[in-house]
Coordinates of C-alpha atoms and ligand atoms in Angstrom, one line a residue:
X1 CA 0.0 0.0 0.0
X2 CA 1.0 3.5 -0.9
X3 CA -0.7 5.6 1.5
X4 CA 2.0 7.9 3.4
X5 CA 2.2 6.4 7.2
X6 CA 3.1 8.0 10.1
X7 CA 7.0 7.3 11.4
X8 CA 5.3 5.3 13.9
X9 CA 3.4 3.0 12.1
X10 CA 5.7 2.5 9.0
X11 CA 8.2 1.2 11.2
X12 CA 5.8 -1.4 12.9
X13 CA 4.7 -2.5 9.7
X14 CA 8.6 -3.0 8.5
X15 CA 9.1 -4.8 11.6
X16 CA 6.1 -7.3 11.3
X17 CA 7.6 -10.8 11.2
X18 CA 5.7 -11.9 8.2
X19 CA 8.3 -14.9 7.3
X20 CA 9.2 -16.3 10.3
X21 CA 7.6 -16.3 13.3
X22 CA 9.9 -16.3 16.2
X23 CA 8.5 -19.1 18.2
X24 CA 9.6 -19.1 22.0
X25 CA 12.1 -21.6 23.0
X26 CA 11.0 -25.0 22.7
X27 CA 10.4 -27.6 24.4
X28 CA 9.3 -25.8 27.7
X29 CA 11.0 -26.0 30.8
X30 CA 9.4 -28.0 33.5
X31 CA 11.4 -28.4 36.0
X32 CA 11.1 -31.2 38.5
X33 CA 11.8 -30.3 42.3
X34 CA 14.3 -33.8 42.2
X35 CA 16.6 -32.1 40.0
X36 CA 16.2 -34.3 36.9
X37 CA 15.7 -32.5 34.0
X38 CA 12.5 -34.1 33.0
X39 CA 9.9 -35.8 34.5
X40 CA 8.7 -39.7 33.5
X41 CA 6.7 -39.2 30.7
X42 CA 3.1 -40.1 32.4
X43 CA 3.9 -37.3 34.3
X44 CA 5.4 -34.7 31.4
X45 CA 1.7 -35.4 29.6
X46 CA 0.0 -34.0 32.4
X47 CA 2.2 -31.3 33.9
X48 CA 2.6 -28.0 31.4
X49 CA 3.3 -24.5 32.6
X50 CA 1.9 -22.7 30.3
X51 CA 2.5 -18.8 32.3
X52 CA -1.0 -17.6 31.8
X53 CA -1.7 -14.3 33.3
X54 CA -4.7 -15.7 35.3
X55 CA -2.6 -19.3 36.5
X56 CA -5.5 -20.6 34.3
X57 CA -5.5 -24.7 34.5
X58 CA -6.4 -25.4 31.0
X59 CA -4.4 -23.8 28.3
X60 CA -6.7 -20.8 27.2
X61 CA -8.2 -21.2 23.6
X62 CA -6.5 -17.8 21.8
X63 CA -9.6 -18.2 19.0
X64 CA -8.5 -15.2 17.6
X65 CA -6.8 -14.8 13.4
X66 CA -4.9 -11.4 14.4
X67 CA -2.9 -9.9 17.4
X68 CA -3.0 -6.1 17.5
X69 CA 0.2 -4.4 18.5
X70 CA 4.1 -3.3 17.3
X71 CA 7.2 -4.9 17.5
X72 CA 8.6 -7.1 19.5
X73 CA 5.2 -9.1 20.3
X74 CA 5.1 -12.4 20.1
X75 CA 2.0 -13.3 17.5
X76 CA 0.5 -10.9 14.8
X77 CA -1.6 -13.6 12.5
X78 CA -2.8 -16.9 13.7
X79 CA -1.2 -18.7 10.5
X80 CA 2.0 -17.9 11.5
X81 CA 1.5 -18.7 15.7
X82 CA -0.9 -18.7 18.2
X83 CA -0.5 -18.4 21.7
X84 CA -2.8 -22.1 22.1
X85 CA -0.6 -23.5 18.8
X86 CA 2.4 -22.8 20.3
X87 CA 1.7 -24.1 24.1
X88 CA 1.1 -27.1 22.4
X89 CA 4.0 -27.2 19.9
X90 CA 6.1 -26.5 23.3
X91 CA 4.4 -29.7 25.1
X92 CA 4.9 -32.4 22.3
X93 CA 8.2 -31.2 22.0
X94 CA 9.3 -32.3 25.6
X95 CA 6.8 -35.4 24.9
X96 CA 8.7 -36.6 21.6
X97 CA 11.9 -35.9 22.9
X98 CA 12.3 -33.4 20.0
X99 CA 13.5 -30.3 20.1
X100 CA 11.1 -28.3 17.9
X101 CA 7.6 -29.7 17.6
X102 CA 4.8 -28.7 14.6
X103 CA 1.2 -29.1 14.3
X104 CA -1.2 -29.4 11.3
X105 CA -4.2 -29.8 10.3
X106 CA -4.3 -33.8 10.0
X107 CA -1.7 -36.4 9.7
X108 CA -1.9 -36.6 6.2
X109 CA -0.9 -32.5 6.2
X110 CA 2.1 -33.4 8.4
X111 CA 2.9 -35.8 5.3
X112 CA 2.3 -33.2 2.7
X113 CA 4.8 -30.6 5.2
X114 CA 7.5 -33.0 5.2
X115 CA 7.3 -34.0 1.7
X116 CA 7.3 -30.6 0.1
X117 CA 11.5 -30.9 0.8
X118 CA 11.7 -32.7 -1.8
X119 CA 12.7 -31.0 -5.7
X120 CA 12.3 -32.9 -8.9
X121 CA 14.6 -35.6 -9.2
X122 CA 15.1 -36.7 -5.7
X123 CA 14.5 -40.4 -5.1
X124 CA 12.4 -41.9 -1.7
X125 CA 13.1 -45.0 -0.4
X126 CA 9.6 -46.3 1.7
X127 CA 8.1 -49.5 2.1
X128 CA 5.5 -51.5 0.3
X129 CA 2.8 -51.8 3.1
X130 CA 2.0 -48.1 3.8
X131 CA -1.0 -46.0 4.8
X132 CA -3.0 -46.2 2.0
X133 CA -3.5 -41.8 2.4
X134 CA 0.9 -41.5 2.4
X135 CA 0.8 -44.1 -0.6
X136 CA -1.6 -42.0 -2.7
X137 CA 0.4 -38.9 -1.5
X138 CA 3.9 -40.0 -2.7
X139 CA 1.9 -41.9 -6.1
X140 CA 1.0 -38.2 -7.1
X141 CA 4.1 -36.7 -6.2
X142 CA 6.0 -39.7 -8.6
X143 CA 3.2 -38.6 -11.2
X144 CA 3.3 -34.9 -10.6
X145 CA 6.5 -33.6 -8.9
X146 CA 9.3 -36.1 -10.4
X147 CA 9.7 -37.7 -7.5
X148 CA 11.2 -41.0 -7.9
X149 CA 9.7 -43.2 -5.4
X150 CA 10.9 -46.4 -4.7
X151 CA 8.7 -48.9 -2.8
X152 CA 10.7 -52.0 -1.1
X153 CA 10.0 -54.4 1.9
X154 CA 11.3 -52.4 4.6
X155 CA 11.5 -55.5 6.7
X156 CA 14.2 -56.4 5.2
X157 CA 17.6 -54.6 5.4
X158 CA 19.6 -56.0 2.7
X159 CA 16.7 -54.9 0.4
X160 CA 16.5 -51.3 1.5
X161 CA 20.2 -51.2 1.2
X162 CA 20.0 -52.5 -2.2
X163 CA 17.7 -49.5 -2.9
X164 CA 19.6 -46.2 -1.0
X165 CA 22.3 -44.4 -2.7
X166 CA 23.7 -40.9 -2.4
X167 CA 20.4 -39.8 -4.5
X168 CA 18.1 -40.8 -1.8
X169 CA 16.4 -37.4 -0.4
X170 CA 14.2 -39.4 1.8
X171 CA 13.6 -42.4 3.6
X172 CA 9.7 -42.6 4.7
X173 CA 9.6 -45.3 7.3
X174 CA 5.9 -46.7 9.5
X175 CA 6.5 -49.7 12.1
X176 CA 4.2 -51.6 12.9
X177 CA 2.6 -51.6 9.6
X178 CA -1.2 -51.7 9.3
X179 CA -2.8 -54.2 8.8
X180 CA -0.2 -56.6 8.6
X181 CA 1.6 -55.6 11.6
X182 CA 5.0 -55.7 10.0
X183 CA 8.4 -54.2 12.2
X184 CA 10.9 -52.0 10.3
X185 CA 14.3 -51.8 11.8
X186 CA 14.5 -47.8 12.7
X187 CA 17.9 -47.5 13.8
X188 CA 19.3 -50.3 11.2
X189 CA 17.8 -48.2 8.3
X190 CA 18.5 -44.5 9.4
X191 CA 22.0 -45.3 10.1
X192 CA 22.2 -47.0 6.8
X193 CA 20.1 -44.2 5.2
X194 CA 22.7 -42.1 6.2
X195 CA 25.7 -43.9 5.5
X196 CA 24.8 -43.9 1.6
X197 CA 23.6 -39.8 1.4
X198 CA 24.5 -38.4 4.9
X199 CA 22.0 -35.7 3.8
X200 CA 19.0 -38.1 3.4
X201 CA 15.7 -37.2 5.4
X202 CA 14.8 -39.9 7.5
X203 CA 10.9 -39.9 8.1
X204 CA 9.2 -42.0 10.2
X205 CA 5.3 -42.3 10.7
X206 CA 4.8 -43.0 14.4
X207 CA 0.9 -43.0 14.1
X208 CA 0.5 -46.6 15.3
X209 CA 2.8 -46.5 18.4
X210 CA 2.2 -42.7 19.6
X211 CA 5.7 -40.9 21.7
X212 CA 4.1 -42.8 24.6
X213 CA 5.5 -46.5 23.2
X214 CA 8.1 -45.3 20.6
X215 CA 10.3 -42.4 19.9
X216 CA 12.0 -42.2 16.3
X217 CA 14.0 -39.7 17.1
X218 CA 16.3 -41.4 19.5
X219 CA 16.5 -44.4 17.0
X220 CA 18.8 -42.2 14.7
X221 CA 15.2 -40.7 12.7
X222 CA 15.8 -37.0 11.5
X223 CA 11.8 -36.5 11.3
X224 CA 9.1 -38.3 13.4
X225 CA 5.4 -37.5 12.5
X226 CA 2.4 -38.9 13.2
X227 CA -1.6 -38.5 13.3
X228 CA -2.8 -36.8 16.1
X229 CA -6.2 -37.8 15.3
X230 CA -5.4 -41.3 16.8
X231 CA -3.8 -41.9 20.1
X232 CA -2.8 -38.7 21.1
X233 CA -6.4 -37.4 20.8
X234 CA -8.0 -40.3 21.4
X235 CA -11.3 -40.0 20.9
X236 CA -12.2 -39.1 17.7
X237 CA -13.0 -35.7 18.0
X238 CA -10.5 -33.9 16.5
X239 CA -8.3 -34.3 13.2
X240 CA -4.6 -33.2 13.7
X241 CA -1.1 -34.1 12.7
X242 CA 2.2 -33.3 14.7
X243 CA 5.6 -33.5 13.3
X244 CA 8.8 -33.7 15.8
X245 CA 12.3 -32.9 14.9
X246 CA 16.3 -32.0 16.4
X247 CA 17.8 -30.8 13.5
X248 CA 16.8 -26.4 13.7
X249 CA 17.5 -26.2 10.5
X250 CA 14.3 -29.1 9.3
X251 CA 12.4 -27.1 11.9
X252 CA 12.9 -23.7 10.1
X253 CA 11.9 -26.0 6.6
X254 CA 8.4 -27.3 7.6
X255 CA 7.6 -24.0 9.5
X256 CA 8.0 -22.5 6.5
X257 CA 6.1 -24.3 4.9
X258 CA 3.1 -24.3 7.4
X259 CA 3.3 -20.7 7.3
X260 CA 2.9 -20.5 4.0
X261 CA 0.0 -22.8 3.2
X262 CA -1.6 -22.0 6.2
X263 CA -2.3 -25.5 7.5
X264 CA -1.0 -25.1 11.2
X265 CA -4.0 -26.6 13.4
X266 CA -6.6 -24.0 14.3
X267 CA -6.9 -22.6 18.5
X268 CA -9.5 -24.9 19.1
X269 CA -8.1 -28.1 18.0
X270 CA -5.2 -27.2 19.5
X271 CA -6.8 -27.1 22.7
X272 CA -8.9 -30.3 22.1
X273 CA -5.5 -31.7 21.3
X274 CA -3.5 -31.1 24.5
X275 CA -6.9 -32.5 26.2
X276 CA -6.3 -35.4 24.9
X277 CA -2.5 -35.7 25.7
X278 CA -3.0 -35.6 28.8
X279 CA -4.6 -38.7 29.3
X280 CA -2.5 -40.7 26.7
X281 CA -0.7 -43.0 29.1
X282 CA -3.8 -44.1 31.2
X283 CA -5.8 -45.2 27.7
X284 CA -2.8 -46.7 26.1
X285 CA -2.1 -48.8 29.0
X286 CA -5.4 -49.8 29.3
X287 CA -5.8 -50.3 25.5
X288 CA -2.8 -52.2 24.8
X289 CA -3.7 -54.8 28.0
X290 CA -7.3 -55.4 26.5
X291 CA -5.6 -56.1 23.1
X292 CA -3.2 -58.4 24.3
X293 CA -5.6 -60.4 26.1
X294 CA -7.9 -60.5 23.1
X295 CA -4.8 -61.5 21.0
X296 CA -4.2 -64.2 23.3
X297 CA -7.9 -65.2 23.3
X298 CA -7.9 -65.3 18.9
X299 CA -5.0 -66.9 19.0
X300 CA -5.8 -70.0 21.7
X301 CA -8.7 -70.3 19.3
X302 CA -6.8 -71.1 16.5
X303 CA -6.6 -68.5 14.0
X304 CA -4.0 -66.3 12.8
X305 CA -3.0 -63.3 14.8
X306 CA -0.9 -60.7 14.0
X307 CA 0.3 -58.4 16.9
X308 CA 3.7 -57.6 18.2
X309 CA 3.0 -58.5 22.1
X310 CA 2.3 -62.3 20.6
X311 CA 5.7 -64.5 21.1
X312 CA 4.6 -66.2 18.2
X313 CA 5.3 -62.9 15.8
X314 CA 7.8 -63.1 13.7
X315 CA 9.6 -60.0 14.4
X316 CA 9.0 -60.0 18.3
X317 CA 12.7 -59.2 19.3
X318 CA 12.9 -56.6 16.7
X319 CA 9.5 -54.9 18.1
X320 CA 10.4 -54.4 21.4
X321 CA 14.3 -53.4 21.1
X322 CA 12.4 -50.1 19.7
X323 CA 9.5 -49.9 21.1
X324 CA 7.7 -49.8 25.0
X325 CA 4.7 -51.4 24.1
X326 CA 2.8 -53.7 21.5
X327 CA -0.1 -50.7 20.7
X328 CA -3.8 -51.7 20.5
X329 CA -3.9 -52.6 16.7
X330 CA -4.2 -56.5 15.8
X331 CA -5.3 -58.5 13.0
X332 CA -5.8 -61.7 12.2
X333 CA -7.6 -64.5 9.5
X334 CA -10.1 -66.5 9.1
X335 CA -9.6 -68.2 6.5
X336 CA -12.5 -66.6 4.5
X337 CA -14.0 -63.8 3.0
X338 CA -17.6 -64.5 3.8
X339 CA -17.1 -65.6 7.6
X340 CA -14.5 -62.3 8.2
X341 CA -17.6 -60.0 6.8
X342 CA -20.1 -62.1 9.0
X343 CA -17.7 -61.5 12.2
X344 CA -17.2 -58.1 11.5
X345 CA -21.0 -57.3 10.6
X346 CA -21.7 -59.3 14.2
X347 CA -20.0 -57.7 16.6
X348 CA -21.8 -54.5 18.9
X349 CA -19.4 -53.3 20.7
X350 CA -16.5 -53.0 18.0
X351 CA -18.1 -50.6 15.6
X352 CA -17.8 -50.9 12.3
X353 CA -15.0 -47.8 11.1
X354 CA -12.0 -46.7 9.9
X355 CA -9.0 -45.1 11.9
X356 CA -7.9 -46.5 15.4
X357 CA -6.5 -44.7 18.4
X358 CA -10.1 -44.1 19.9
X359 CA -11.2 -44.9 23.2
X360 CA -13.7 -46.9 21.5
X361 CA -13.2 -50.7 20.0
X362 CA -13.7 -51.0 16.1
X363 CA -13.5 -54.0 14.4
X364 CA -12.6 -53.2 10.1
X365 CA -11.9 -55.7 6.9
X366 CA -9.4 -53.5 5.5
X367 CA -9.4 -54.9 2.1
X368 CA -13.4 -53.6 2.0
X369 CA -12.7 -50.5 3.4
X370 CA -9.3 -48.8 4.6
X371 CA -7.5 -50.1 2.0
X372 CA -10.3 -50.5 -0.9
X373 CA -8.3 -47.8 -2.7
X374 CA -5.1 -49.9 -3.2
X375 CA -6.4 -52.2 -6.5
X376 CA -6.8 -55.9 -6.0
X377 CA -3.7 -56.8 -8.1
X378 CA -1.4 -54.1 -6.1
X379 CA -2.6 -55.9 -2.1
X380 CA -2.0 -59.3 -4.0
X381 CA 1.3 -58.9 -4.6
X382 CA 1.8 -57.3 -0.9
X383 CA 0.6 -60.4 0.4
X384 CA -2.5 -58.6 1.7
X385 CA -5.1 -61.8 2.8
X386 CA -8.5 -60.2 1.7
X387 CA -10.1 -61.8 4.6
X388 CA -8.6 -60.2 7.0
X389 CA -10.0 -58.6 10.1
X390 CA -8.4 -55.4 11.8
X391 CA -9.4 -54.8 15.8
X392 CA -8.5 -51.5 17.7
X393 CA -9.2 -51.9 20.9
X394 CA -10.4 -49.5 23.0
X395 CA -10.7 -49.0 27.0
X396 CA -13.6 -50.9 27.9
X397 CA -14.4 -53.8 30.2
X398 CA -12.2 -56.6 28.9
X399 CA -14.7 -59.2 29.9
X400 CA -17.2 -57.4 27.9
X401 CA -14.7 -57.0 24.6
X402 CA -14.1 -60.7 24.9
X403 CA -17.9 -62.0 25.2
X404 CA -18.6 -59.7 22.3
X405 CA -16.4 -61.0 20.4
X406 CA -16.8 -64.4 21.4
X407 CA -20.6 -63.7 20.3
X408 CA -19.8 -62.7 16.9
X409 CA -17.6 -65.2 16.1
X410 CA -20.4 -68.0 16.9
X411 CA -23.1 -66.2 15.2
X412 CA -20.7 -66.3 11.9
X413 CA -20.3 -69.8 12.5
X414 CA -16.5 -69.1 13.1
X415 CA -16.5 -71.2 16.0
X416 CA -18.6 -73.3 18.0
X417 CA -19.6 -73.2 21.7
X418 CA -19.7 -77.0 23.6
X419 CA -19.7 -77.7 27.2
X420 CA -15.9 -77.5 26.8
X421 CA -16.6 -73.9 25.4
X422 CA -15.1 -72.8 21.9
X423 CA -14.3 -75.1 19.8
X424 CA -11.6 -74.4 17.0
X425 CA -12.8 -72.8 13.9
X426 CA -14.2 -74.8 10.8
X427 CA -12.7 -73.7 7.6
X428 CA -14.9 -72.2 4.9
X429 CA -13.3 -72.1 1.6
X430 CA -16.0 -70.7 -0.4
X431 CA -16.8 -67.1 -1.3
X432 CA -20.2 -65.5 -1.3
X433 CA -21.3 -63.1 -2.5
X434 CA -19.9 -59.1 -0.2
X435 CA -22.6 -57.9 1.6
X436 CA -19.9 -55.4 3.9
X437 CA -20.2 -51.3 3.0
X438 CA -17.4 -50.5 0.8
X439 CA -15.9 -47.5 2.3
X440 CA -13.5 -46.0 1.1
X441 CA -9.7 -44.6 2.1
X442 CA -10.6 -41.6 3.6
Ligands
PLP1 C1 -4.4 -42.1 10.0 C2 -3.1 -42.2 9.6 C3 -2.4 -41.2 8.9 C4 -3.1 -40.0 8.4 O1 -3.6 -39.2 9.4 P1 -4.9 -38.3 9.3 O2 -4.9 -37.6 10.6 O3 -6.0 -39.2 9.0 O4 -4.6 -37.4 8.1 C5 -1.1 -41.4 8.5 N1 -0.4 -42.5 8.8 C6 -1.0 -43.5 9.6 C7 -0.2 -44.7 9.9 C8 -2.3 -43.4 10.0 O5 -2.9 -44.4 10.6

């Protein structure tokens, strides 16, 4: 604008920190009275000090787009920081173990921050068995941006060696894997990653373990990200994504790019956000002890269960030398297509939906609907059974769960209830005709 300005005014205008936002240190300070640095992380997701002027309890919500004032202030335009962004950035900082935490609008935005690094030309290394949303993501950036992309079993070392070379911008890693509950070797990859393009972006998508279980960044990951519309929410109110990082320089990157899309997660979801967090450890606990006991049950009763607190997985060592816990996700097969849809349409209390991380069971056939977008021929050849069933399990009465369950599975003639109790499943080999809602990859 043109119109002459008083001294005053031109200088605050000059002065406005349009580009970069000059977010306070991060994390926050707590500082427990024992003279550790931190606290134990149950306690971190509780404690914030957030220095309100009224000592307020709850982190006010700042629902407000501008801040008036001159230089010097801390926030001018909600895109670039707000006061309820910010308190939160601060507390999943400390809770990643990162130094600089972001939030967005949804996990999937997180994705799209971290991936806009990348120029035409750059290659990504990433596995074969990803969220369907990051798969679609990276298909259109190969289609769209140049990307070379470069899909390989990250289970296996050797084969993600094979693949890296000093052209290798990015590395975009997810453990377990969902639905198939497959481990990826963190530290074994980024140290590799690094050895062939010391420059090369490890990414990891920490969605199905949450900071609470595992933290990427002290496996040797340069970028942890996850949905904060699964665990760290919890109940399905709110859609958020959170990225964590060490490297200031990564940090300065993606808050670029938030700033300049505008997808940083809006005052109130903020705020619904750090509700959430704050009762993170007490659900997953809870969670993960119903799901291992319903693994256990599935399991006893003969089918095939997938789920990284079983002995009997595959890659149980490699699991918990990264990880806390085994997570809440499990999935195993029946052996058919028509008896998976007749469990899944017979259960009450796991409710028929997408997602996971909610203080609610659901009970999904993720060939019908999570991962109906990935073709046939494509979850063929990743070894994706068609029949099977995905349980997240939520916090209620285990007994309950399990009878539930245990209900379903007779009414779809899964299994058969004698004096002894359940008797092991009957196979079914043939395949009627779907009757399960196609829903698909939101
Ligand atoms: C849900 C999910 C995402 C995407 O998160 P949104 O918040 O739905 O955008 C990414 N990765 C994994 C593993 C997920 O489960």
């Amino acid at each position: 604008m043109t119109t002459p300005t008083p001294d005053g005014i031109a200088k605050t205008v000059s002065q406005l920190d349009l580009d970069g936002h000059d977010l306070p240190p991060s994390p926050a300070p707590s500082t427990p009275s024992n003279g550790r640095s931190k606290y134990a992380l149950a306690t971190e997701l509780v404690y914030t000090e957030s220095g309100d002027q009224y000592n307020s309890s709850s982190m006010p919500i700042y629902q407000s787009a501008t801040f008036k004032g001159g230089p010097g202030q801390e926030y001018d335009y909600s895109r670039s920081g707000n006061p309820t962004r910010t308190h939160l950035e601060r507390h999943l900082a400390k809770i990643m173990n990162a130094n600089r935490a972001l939030v967005v609008s949804s996990g999937m935005g997180a994705c799209d921050v971290i991936t806009r690094i990348l120029k035409p030309g750059d290659e990504v290394v990433t596995g074969d068995d990803l969220y369907g949303g990051t798969n679609r993501l990276l298909t259109y950036m190969k289609d769209n941006g140049g990307i070379i992309v470069k899909h390989v079993d990250t289970t296996k070392l050797d084969r993600v060696k094979a693949a890296l070379s000093d052209k290798t911008a990015m590395v975009l890693l997810e453990t377990p894997t969902n639905p198939l509950i497959k481990i990826v070797d963190i530290a074994g990859i980024a140290t590799a990653a690094h050895e062939a393009n010391p420059n090369a972006v490890v990414s990891v998508d920490n969605t199905m373990m949450s900071p609470y279980l595992q933290n990427p960044l002290d496996l040797g990951a340069d970028v942890t990200y996850e949905s904060g519309t699964k665990y760290l929410s919890g109940h399905h109110d709110v859609m958020a994504g959170v990225i964590g990082v060490n490297s200031a320089a990564l940090g300065d990157k993606f808050y670029f790019m938030i700033n300049s899309t505008g997808c940083g997660l809006a005052p109130f979801d903020s705020w619904l956000l750090l509700r959430g967090i704050k009762t993170l450890a007490v659900r997953m606990e809870k969670q993960q002890a119903n799901a291992m006991a319903i693994a256990q049950f599935l399991e006893t009763h003969g089918f095939k269960v997938r789920y990284p607190g079983l002995k009997s997985h595959s890659q149980y060592a490699l699991h918990w030398s990264q990880a806390r816990g085994a997570g809440a996700v499990l999935s195993f097969e029946t052996g058919s297509i028509a008896l998976s849809e007749r469990i899944v349409e017979s259960t009450k209390l796991f409710g028929i939906s997408v997602s996971f991380g909610c203080v609610n069971s659901l009970i999904s056939m993720p060939c019908r609907m999570s991962h109906a977008s990935i073709d046939p021929a494509t979850r063929k050849e990743r070894a994706l059974p068609e029949d099977i069933i995905r349980l997240c399990v939520g916090i209620e009465d285990l007994t309950d769960l399990i009878d539930d369950l245990s209900q379903a599975l007779v009414r779809a003639g899964a299994v058969t209830l004698t004096s002894e109790g359940f008797v092991a499943k009957e196979t079914e080999s043939e395949e009627t005709g779907t009757t399960t809602q196609v829903v698909d990859e939101p």
